[in-house]
Every structure is written in structure tokens, then in C-alpha cells.
């Protein structure tokens, strides 16, 4: 009897898996009728999220962010540059988003992912938006008109399982939270030089620029939540399978004060109603509170270590 029962269970699992692959939309809609998703989450709940700092030892700031299986590695490298004539008191930030073949079986070697430049632009628009107040580029100035920091932010998708922008933005915010601006001085030639920890700052300094490592000030931190809109249902933080089946989705970006920073609806069928947008914003505000707590706990753990 036990063997027969085990065989029946295995047969049922195989039939369920076949049904999921042959009729994916019907499979998911059966779950939606019960207000639950295949992974057991309620419709409005995001996946488990974690953050860790210092994932790249050679970077000036780095972070690893995981939302469910979606995994992003963000690293910031600082270099000294000559500021532009138009903005002599400001540094610069260059943002690149990478999707290597390892992140998804859909990415083929030698052929860049079409979504990568789209997410790069979204990240740049969000992080560098003046209204968001995330980073004051004047904070990156060393000597007015002569030297400033160029911050290269590279984000690598290690595992792509939906809501890529949400995880990428979270890793970027965390990397900037971890960033430490190096100690530098002016040498006898009037050039900016790094003061290494090994020499203890014993080199002959013409003029100190900063005497200790500085944390970058961020007055506001943007966070986002992507939602699937399907019929009368709203699914927060979709997986890649859900995104591929239900193509209408909306990304809400909020600042630290839970104010709307931007809305983004990528291509795909369907229109987002006003009530659906409002419901997504409500879910996003709850999500921002969660992410602020996760980021705060990660920073506290880092300071203790």
C-alpha cells in the first residue's frame, strides 16, 4: 500500500509539472483563484531579501543583494578626474549593469542581454535624478576646478529570477552606503595622491584634502517594487516565470519619505488603471519599510564588525 501511495504521489507530481510547462498561464491562474502563488506567497508579498557588505575587497564600496533567487553584486571603484568646466565643484557617477551568461539560461555567450541597457538607464535615471537627492555630486569634489572623484558603479546580475531592477537598485543603494572615500592629499607637484594605510600618512603633504576616510552622505535613498498586473490581480515582486507569462507589469520607485519618485511601465499589453497604480503604490510603501529595515540592520552589523 505504501509503495502504491508513493507511486501515485510521484505520478501526480509529474502530471502537475507537465501541466505547468504545457499550460503555464492556466497553472498560475488556478493559484490566483486561491489568492496564492506557486511558491506559497500571498499575492502582495515580496520574497525574502538579504544584504551583505564588502563582497568585493578591491572595491571602495560593494554589496551583495538577494531577493528570492535574484542576486545582484554591486561594486564601486573611485578614480580621480578633472571636473568639467560646467560643474567644477562636482564629481561624476558612471553606472553599468551587466548580465553575464551565468545569470540565466536565456542569456547566450557573445550576445548581450537586451534588458541590460534598459536597466542601466533606469538605474542612472533613478540614482542621478536631482529631485531624488540620493547623492550630491558636490560630495565627490576634492579641489574645485582641479580634482574630483569619478565613481564607477558596476552591477552584475548573478542570478536572474525576476524583478531585476528592484534587486539592482537595492544593491546600488547598499554599495553607496558601504562606500568609503579614501584619504588623499596634495603632493609637491600639486597632484592628488592616495595616502596608504601602510605609510600611515607619513608622506610629505603639501596640503591635506581629507585626513580620514569619509562616508558618502545620502539624504534620500530610493527603493522600488515591481508588480505584475493581471486581470484583477496584483502580484508583488514577480519571479521570472511570472514575468514571462503575465506581461503587464509596473515598477514603482519611492524615496526614503515614501514619496513617489517615478513610475515605469515597460512594454507589454494592457493598461494600468488608476486604482491599480494606487494599489501598487500602497504595496511599494510597505516594501520600502521592509527594505529600510533590512538595510539598517545590515549597516548595524557592519559597524559592529
Short mmCIF file of C-alpha atoms in Angstrom, two decimals:
data_model
loop_
_atom_site.label_atom_id
_atom_site.label_comp_id
_atom_site.label_asym_id
_atom_site.label_seq_id
_atom_site.Cartn_x
_atom_site.Cartn_y
_atom_site.Cartn_z
CA UNK A 1 0.00 0.00 0.00
CA UNK A 2 2.78 2.41 0.94
CA UNK A 3 4.61 1.70 -2.31
CA UNK A 4 1.42 2.27 -4.30
CA UNK A 5 0.81 5.54 -2.48
CA UNK A 6 4.37 6.71 -3.21
CA UNK A 7 3.95 5.85 -6.89
CA UNK A 8 0.68 7.79 -7.06
CA UNK A 9 2.30 10.82 -5.41
CA UNK A 10 5.18 10.74 -7.91
CA UNK A 11 2.73 10.39 -10.79
CA UNK A 12 0.73 13.37 -9.52
CA UNK A 13 3.88 15.49 -9.25
CA UNK A 14 4.87 14.57 -12.82
CA UNK A 15 1.40 15.41 -14.11
CA UNK A 16 1.46 18.73 -12.26
CA UNK A 17 4.87 19.61 -13.66
CA UNK A 18 3.76 18.71 -17.18
CA UNK A 19 0.61 20.83 -16.79
CA UNK A 20 2.74 23.74 -15.56
CA UNK A 21 5.02 23.53 -18.59
CA UNK A 22 2.26 22.98 -21.18
CA UNK A 23 -0.28 25.46 -19.80
CA UNK A 24 1.67 27.92 -17.63
CA UNK A 25 -0.95 30.68 -17.61
CA UNK A 26 -3.75 28.33 -16.61
CA UNK A 27 -1.50 26.84 -13.94
CA UNK A 28 -0.85 30.27 -12.39
CA UNK A 29 -4.46 31.42 -12.74
CA UNK A 30 -5.61 28.39 -10.74
CA UNK A 31 -3.39 29.61 -7.92
CA UNK A 32 -4.65 33.18 -8.30
CA UNK A 33 -8.19 31.98 -7.68
CA UNK A 34 -6.95 30.93 -4.23
CA UNK A 35 -5.04 34.23 -3.74
CA UNK A 36 -1.75 32.37 -3.54
CA UNK A 37 1.23 31.79 -5.79
CA UNK A 38 3.10 28.60 -6.70
CA UNK A 39 5.90 29.44 -4.26
CA UNK A 40 3.37 29.79 -1.43
CA UNK A 41 3.44 33.59 -1.17
CA UNK A 42 0.33 35.75 -0.85
CA UNK A 43 -0.14 37.96 -3.91
CA UNK A 44 1.13 41.15 -2.28
CA UNK A 45 4.19 39.75 -0.51
CA UNK A 46 7.75 40.13 -1.75
CA UNK A 47 10.29 37.35 -1.50
CA UNK A 48 12.81 37.01 1.34
CA UNK A 49 15.53 39.63 0.98
CA UNK A 50 19.09 39.82 2.31
CA UNK A 51 22.07 42.19 2.11
CA UNK A 52 25.77 41.83 2.82
CA UNK A 53 28.59 44.34 2.51
CA UNK A 54 32.21 44.09 1.38
CA UNK A 55 31.68 41.37 -1.20
CA UNK A 56 34.46 42.82 -3.39
CA UNK A 57 37.60 43.52 -1.35
CA UNK A 58 39.27 45.58 -4.08
CA UNK A 59 36.32 47.98 -4.40
CA UNK A 60 35.80 51.16 -2.40
CA UNK A 61 32.26 50.05 -1.69
CA UNK A 62 30.37 46.86 -2.52
CA UNK A 63 27.26 44.90 -1.63
CA UNK A 64 25.51 41.65 -2.45
CA UNK A 65 21.70 41.82 -2.60
CA UNK A 66 19.34 38.86 -2.86
CA UNK A 67 15.59 39.00 -3.46
CA UNK A 68 14.46 35.42 -3.57
CA UNK A 69 16.84 33.82 -6.05
CA UNK A 70 17.56 37.07 -7.90
CA UNK A 71 21.10 38.02 -6.91
CA UNK A 72 22.99 41.26 -7.63
CA UNK A 73 26.59 42.16 -6.89
CA UNK A 74 27.34 45.90 -6.87
CA UNK A 75 30.85 47.35 -6.68
CA UNK A 76 32.04 50.97 -6.69
CA UNK A 77 35.54 51.98 -7.74
CA UNK A 78 36.77 55.56 -7.29
CA UNK A 79 39.24 57.33 -9.56
CA UNK A 80 40.45 60.92 -9.56
CA UNK A 81 39.29 63.01 -12.52
CA UNK A 82 39.37 66.62 -13.64
CA UNK A 83 35.88 68.10 -13.18
CA UNK A 84 34.10 69.64 -16.13
CA UNK A 85 34.07 73.36 -16.78
CA UNK A 86 30.27 73.35 -16.44
CA UNK A 87 30.41 71.70 -12.99
CA UNK A 88 33.83 72.48 -11.43
CA UNK A 89 32.63 71.53 -7.92
CA UNK A 90 31.10 68.16 -8.80
CA UNK A 91 32.29 64.63 -9.35
CA UNK A 92 30.66 62.06 -11.63
CA UNK A 93 29.00 58.68 -11.39
CA UNK A 94 29.03 56.14 -14.23
CA UNK A 95 26.62 53.22 -13.94
CA UNK A 96 26.77 49.91 -15.83
CA UNK A 97 24.53 46.89 -15.45
CA UNK A 98 25.87 43.53 -16.60
CA UNK A 99 24.09 40.25 -17.30
CA UNK A 100 26.70 37.52 -17.90
CA UNK A 101 25.53 34.16 -19.31
CA UNK A 102 25.86 32.62 -15.85
CA UNK A 103 22.81 34.52 -14.60
CA UNK A 104 20.22 32.87 -16.84
CA UNK A 105 19.95 30.07 -19.43
CA UNK A 106 18.25 32.65 -21.67
CA UNK A 107 21.49 34.67 -21.96
CA UNK A 108 23.79 33.35 -24.66
CA UNK A 109 27.58 33.92 -24.66
CA UNK A 110 28.64 36.68 -27.04
CA UNK A 111 25.14 38.13 -27.27
CA UNK A 112 24.36 40.87 -24.74
CA UNK A 113 21.03 40.74 -22.95
CA UNK A 114 18.54 43.20 -24.41
CA UNK A 115 17.29 44.20 -20.98
CA UNK A 116 20.75 45.16 -19.65
CA UNK A 117 21.00 48.65 -21.22
CA UNK A 118 17.38 49.32 -20.26
CA UNK A 119 18.08 48.61 -16.61
CA UNK A 120 21.32 50.63 -16.79
CA UNK A 121 19.32 53.65 -17.95
CA UNK A 122 16.66 53.10 -15.29
CA UNK A 123 19.35 52.98 -12.61
CA UNK A 124 21.02 56.14 -13.91
CA UNK A 125 17.73 58.00 -14.12
CA UNK A 126 16.85 56.97 -10.56
CA UNK A 127 20.20 57.42 -8.82
CA UNK A 128 21.27 60.59 -10.60
CA UNK A 129 17.86 62.26 -10.55
CA UNK A 130 18.38 65.65 -8.92
CA UNK A 131 14.93 65.58 -7.35
CA UNK A 132 15.67 62.32 -5.53
CA UNK A 133 18.54 63.86 -3.63
CA UNK A 134 20.24 60.49 -3.23
CA UNK A 135 23.75 61.71 -3.98
CA UNK A 136 25.01 65.28 -4.03
CA UNK A 137 27.77 65.22 -6.65
CA UNK A 138 29.47 68.05 -4.77
CA UNK A 139 30.30 65.44 -2.13
CA UNK A 140 32.66 63.94 -4.69
CA UNK A 141 34.64 67.16 -5.22
CA UNK A 142 38.25 67.22 -3.98
CA UNK A 143 39.64 70.54 -5.20
CA UNK A 144 37.29 72.91 -7.01
CA UNK A 145 38.04 73.00 -10.70
CA UNK A 146 41.05 70.70 -10.34
CA UNK A 147 40.14 67.30 -8.93
CA UNK A 148 37.04 65.27 -8.17
CA UNK A 149 36.05 61.64 -7.80
CA UNK A 150 34.71 59.58 -10.65
CA UNK A 151 32.65 56.76 -9.15
CA UNK A 152 32.26 53.71 -11.38
CA UNK A 153 29.28 51.65 -10.23
CA UNK A 154 29.14 48.20 -11.82
CA UNK A 155 26.28 45.87 -11.03
CA UNK A 156 26.49 42.22 -12.01
CA UNK A 157 23.42 40.01 -12.15
CA UNK A 158 24.50 36.65 -10.79
CA UNK A 159 21.05 35.05 -10.87
CA UNK A 160 18.10 36.45 -12.82
CA UNK A 161 14.79 35.30 -11.38
CA UNK A 162 12.53 38.31 -11.82
CA UNK A 163 12.31 41.89 -10.50
CA UNK A 164 15.82 42.63 -11.75
CA UNK A 165 15.58 46.39 -11.38
CA UNK A 166 14.41 46.13 -7.76
CA UNK A 167 17.38 43.98 -6.79
CA UNK A 168 19.84 46.06 -8.83
CA UNK A 169 18.67 49.31 -7.21
CA UNK A 170 18.84 47.76 -3.75
CA UNK A 171 22.41 46.57 -4.36
CA UNK A 172 23.38 50.03 -5.64
CA UNK A 173 21.94 51.82 -2.60
CA UNK A 174 23.70 49.31 -0.33
CA UNK A 175 27.03 49.73 -2.16
CA UNK A 176 26.87 53.51 -1.77
CA UNK A 177 26.01 53.02 1.92
CA UNK A 178 29.16 50.91 2.23
CA UNK A 179 31.33 53.29 0.20
CA UNK A 180 34.29 54.95 1.93
CA UNK A 181 36.06 57.84 0.20
CA UNK A 182 39.84 57.25 0.52
CA UNK A 183 42.28 59.52 2.32
CA UNK A 184 44.05 61.82 -0.15
CA UNK A 185 46.44 64.76 -0.12
CA UNK A 186 48.19 67.13 -2.49
CA UNK A 187 51.82 66.29 -3.20
CA UNK A 188 54.59 68.75 -4.00
CA UNK A 189 53.58 68.72 -7.66
CA UNK A 190 50.06 69.76 -6.78
CA UNK A 191 48.60 66.38 -7.70
CA UNK A 192 46.09 64.36 -5.71
CA UNK A 193 47.68 61.25 -4.22
CA UNK A 194 46.26 58.46 -2.10
CA UNK A 195 47.55 58.21 1.46
CA UNK A 196 48.01 54.50 2.01
CA UNK A 197 47.42 52.92 5.38
CA UNK A 198 50.84 51.29 5.20
CA UNK A 199 52.75 54.56 5.33
CA UNK A 200 50.37 55.94 7.91
CA UNK A 201 50.16 59.22 6.06
CA UNK A 202 53.87 59.87 6.58
CA UNK A 203 54.44 61.13 3.02
CA UNK A 204 55.24 64.78 2.64
CA UNK A 205 51.96 66.54 2.13
CA UNK A 206 51.69 69.93 0.51
CA UNK A 207 48.11 70.28 1.66
CA UNK A 208 45.73 67.73 3.21
CA UNK A 209 42.43 67.24 1.39
CA UNK A 210 40.80 64.82 3.78
CA UNK A 211 42.55 63.29 6.79
CA UNK A 212 40.37 60.22 7.21
CA UNK A 213 38.07 58.03 5.18
CA UNK A 214 34.71 59.68 4.59
CA UNK A 215 31.29 58.10 4.29
CA UNK A 216 29.24 59.44 1.42
CA UNK A 217 26.19 61.36 2.62
CA UNK A 218 22.86 60.31 1.19
CA UNK A 219 19.91 62.48 2.10
CA UNK A 220 17.46 60.12 0.44
CA UNK A 221 17.55 56.51 -0.71
CA UNK A 222 15.29 55.25 -3.50
CA UNK A 223 13.73 51.80 -3.35
CA UNK A 224 11.44 50.10 -5.82
CA UNK A 225 8.80 47.43 -6.12
CA UNK A 226 7.77 45.74 -9.36
CA UNK A 227 4.21 44.41 -9.59
CA UNK A 228 2.52 42.19 -12.14
CA UNK A 229 -0.92 43.39 -13.26
CA UNK A 230 -3.06 40.50 -14.48
CA UNK A 231 -6.83 40.86 -14.81
CA UNK A 232 -7.96 41.97 -11.34
CA UNK A 233 -4.87 40.65 -9.60
CA UNK A 234 -1.68 42.41 -8.47
CA UNK A 235 1.38 40.26 -7.80
CA UNK A 236 4.23 41.96 -5.95
CA UNK A 237 7.86 41.08 -6.69
CA UNK A 238 7.30 38.63 -9.57
CA UNK A 239 9.57 35.73 -10.43
CA UNK A 240 10.95 35.41 -13.95
CA UNK A 241 8.33 32.75 -14.70
CA UNK A 242 5.52 35.09 -13.67
CA UNK A 243 7.02 37.93 -15.72
CA UNK A 244 7.23 35.76 -18.83
CA UNK A 245 3.61 34.62 -18.55
CA UNK A 246 1.85 37.78 -17.36
CA UNK A 247 3.48 40.56 -19.35
CA UNK A 248 1.84 43.67 -17.90
CA UNK A 249 3.88 44.97 -15.00
CA UNK A 250 4.63 48.23 -13.26
CA UNK A 251 7.66 49.39 -11.29
CA UNK A 252 7.12 51.94 -8.51
CA UNK A 253 10.11 53.90 -7.16
CA UNK A 254 9.72 55.67 -3.81
CA UNK A 255 12.16 57.78 -1.82
CA UNK A 256 13.01 57.46 1.87
CA UNK A 257 9.95 59.53 2.79
CA UNK A 258 7.68 57.13 0.87
CA UNK A 259 7.02 59.78 -1.76
CA UNK A 260 6.60 58.71 -5.37
CA UNK A 261 9.81 59.25 -7.35
CA UNK A 262 8.85 57.53 -10.61
CA UNK A 263 6.58 55.01 -12.29
CA UNK A 264 7.77 52.76 -15.07
CA UNK A 265 5.62 50.51 -17.22
CA UNK A 266 7.75 48.62 -19.73
CA UNK A 267 6.39 47.35 -23.00
CA UNK A 268 3.67 44.75 -22.99
CA UNK A 269 -0.07 44.53 -23.42
CA UNK A 270 -2.60 46.02 -21.08
CA UNK A 271 -3.13 49.36 -19.42
CA UNK A 272 -2.71 50.12 -15.75
CA UNK A 273 -5.84 51.64 -14.23
CA UNK A 274 -5.65 54.45 -11.69
CA UNK A 275 -6.85 52.16 -8.92
CA UNK A 276 -4.24 49.52 -9.83
CA UNK A 277 -1.48 52.12 -9.73
CA UNK A 278 -2.66 53.33 -6.34
CA UNK A 279 -2.73 49.76 -5.02
CA UNK A 280 0.83 49.22 -6.31
CA UNK A 281 1.99 52.38 -4.54
CA UNK A 282 0.46 51.16 -1.28
CA UNK A 283 2.31 47.84 -1.63
CA UNK A 284 5.51 49.72 -2.51
CA UNK A 285 5.31 51.81 0.67
CA UNK A 286 5.09 48.66 2.75
CA UNK A 287 8.01 47.21 0.83
CA UNK A 288 10.14 50.34 1.36
CA UNK A 289 9.69 49.99 5.12
CA UNK A 290 10.92 46.40 4.89
CA UNK A 291 13.93 47.36 2.77
CA UNK A 292 14.86 50.26 5.04
CA UNK A 293 14.87 47.88 8.00
CA UNK A 294 16.96 45.29 6.11
CA UNK A 295 19.46 47.96 5.05
CA UNK A 296 19.60 49.43 8.56
CA UNK A 297 20.26 46.02 10.13
CA UNK A 298 23.00 45.29 7.58
CA UNK A 299 24.68 48.63 8.32
CA UNK A 300 24.46 48.00 12.09
CA UNK A 301 26.03 44.54 11.68
CA UNK A 302 28.81 46.06 9.55
CA UNK A 303 29.57 48.75 12.15
CA UNK A 304 29.70 46.16 14.93
CA UNK A 305 32.16 44.04 12.94
#
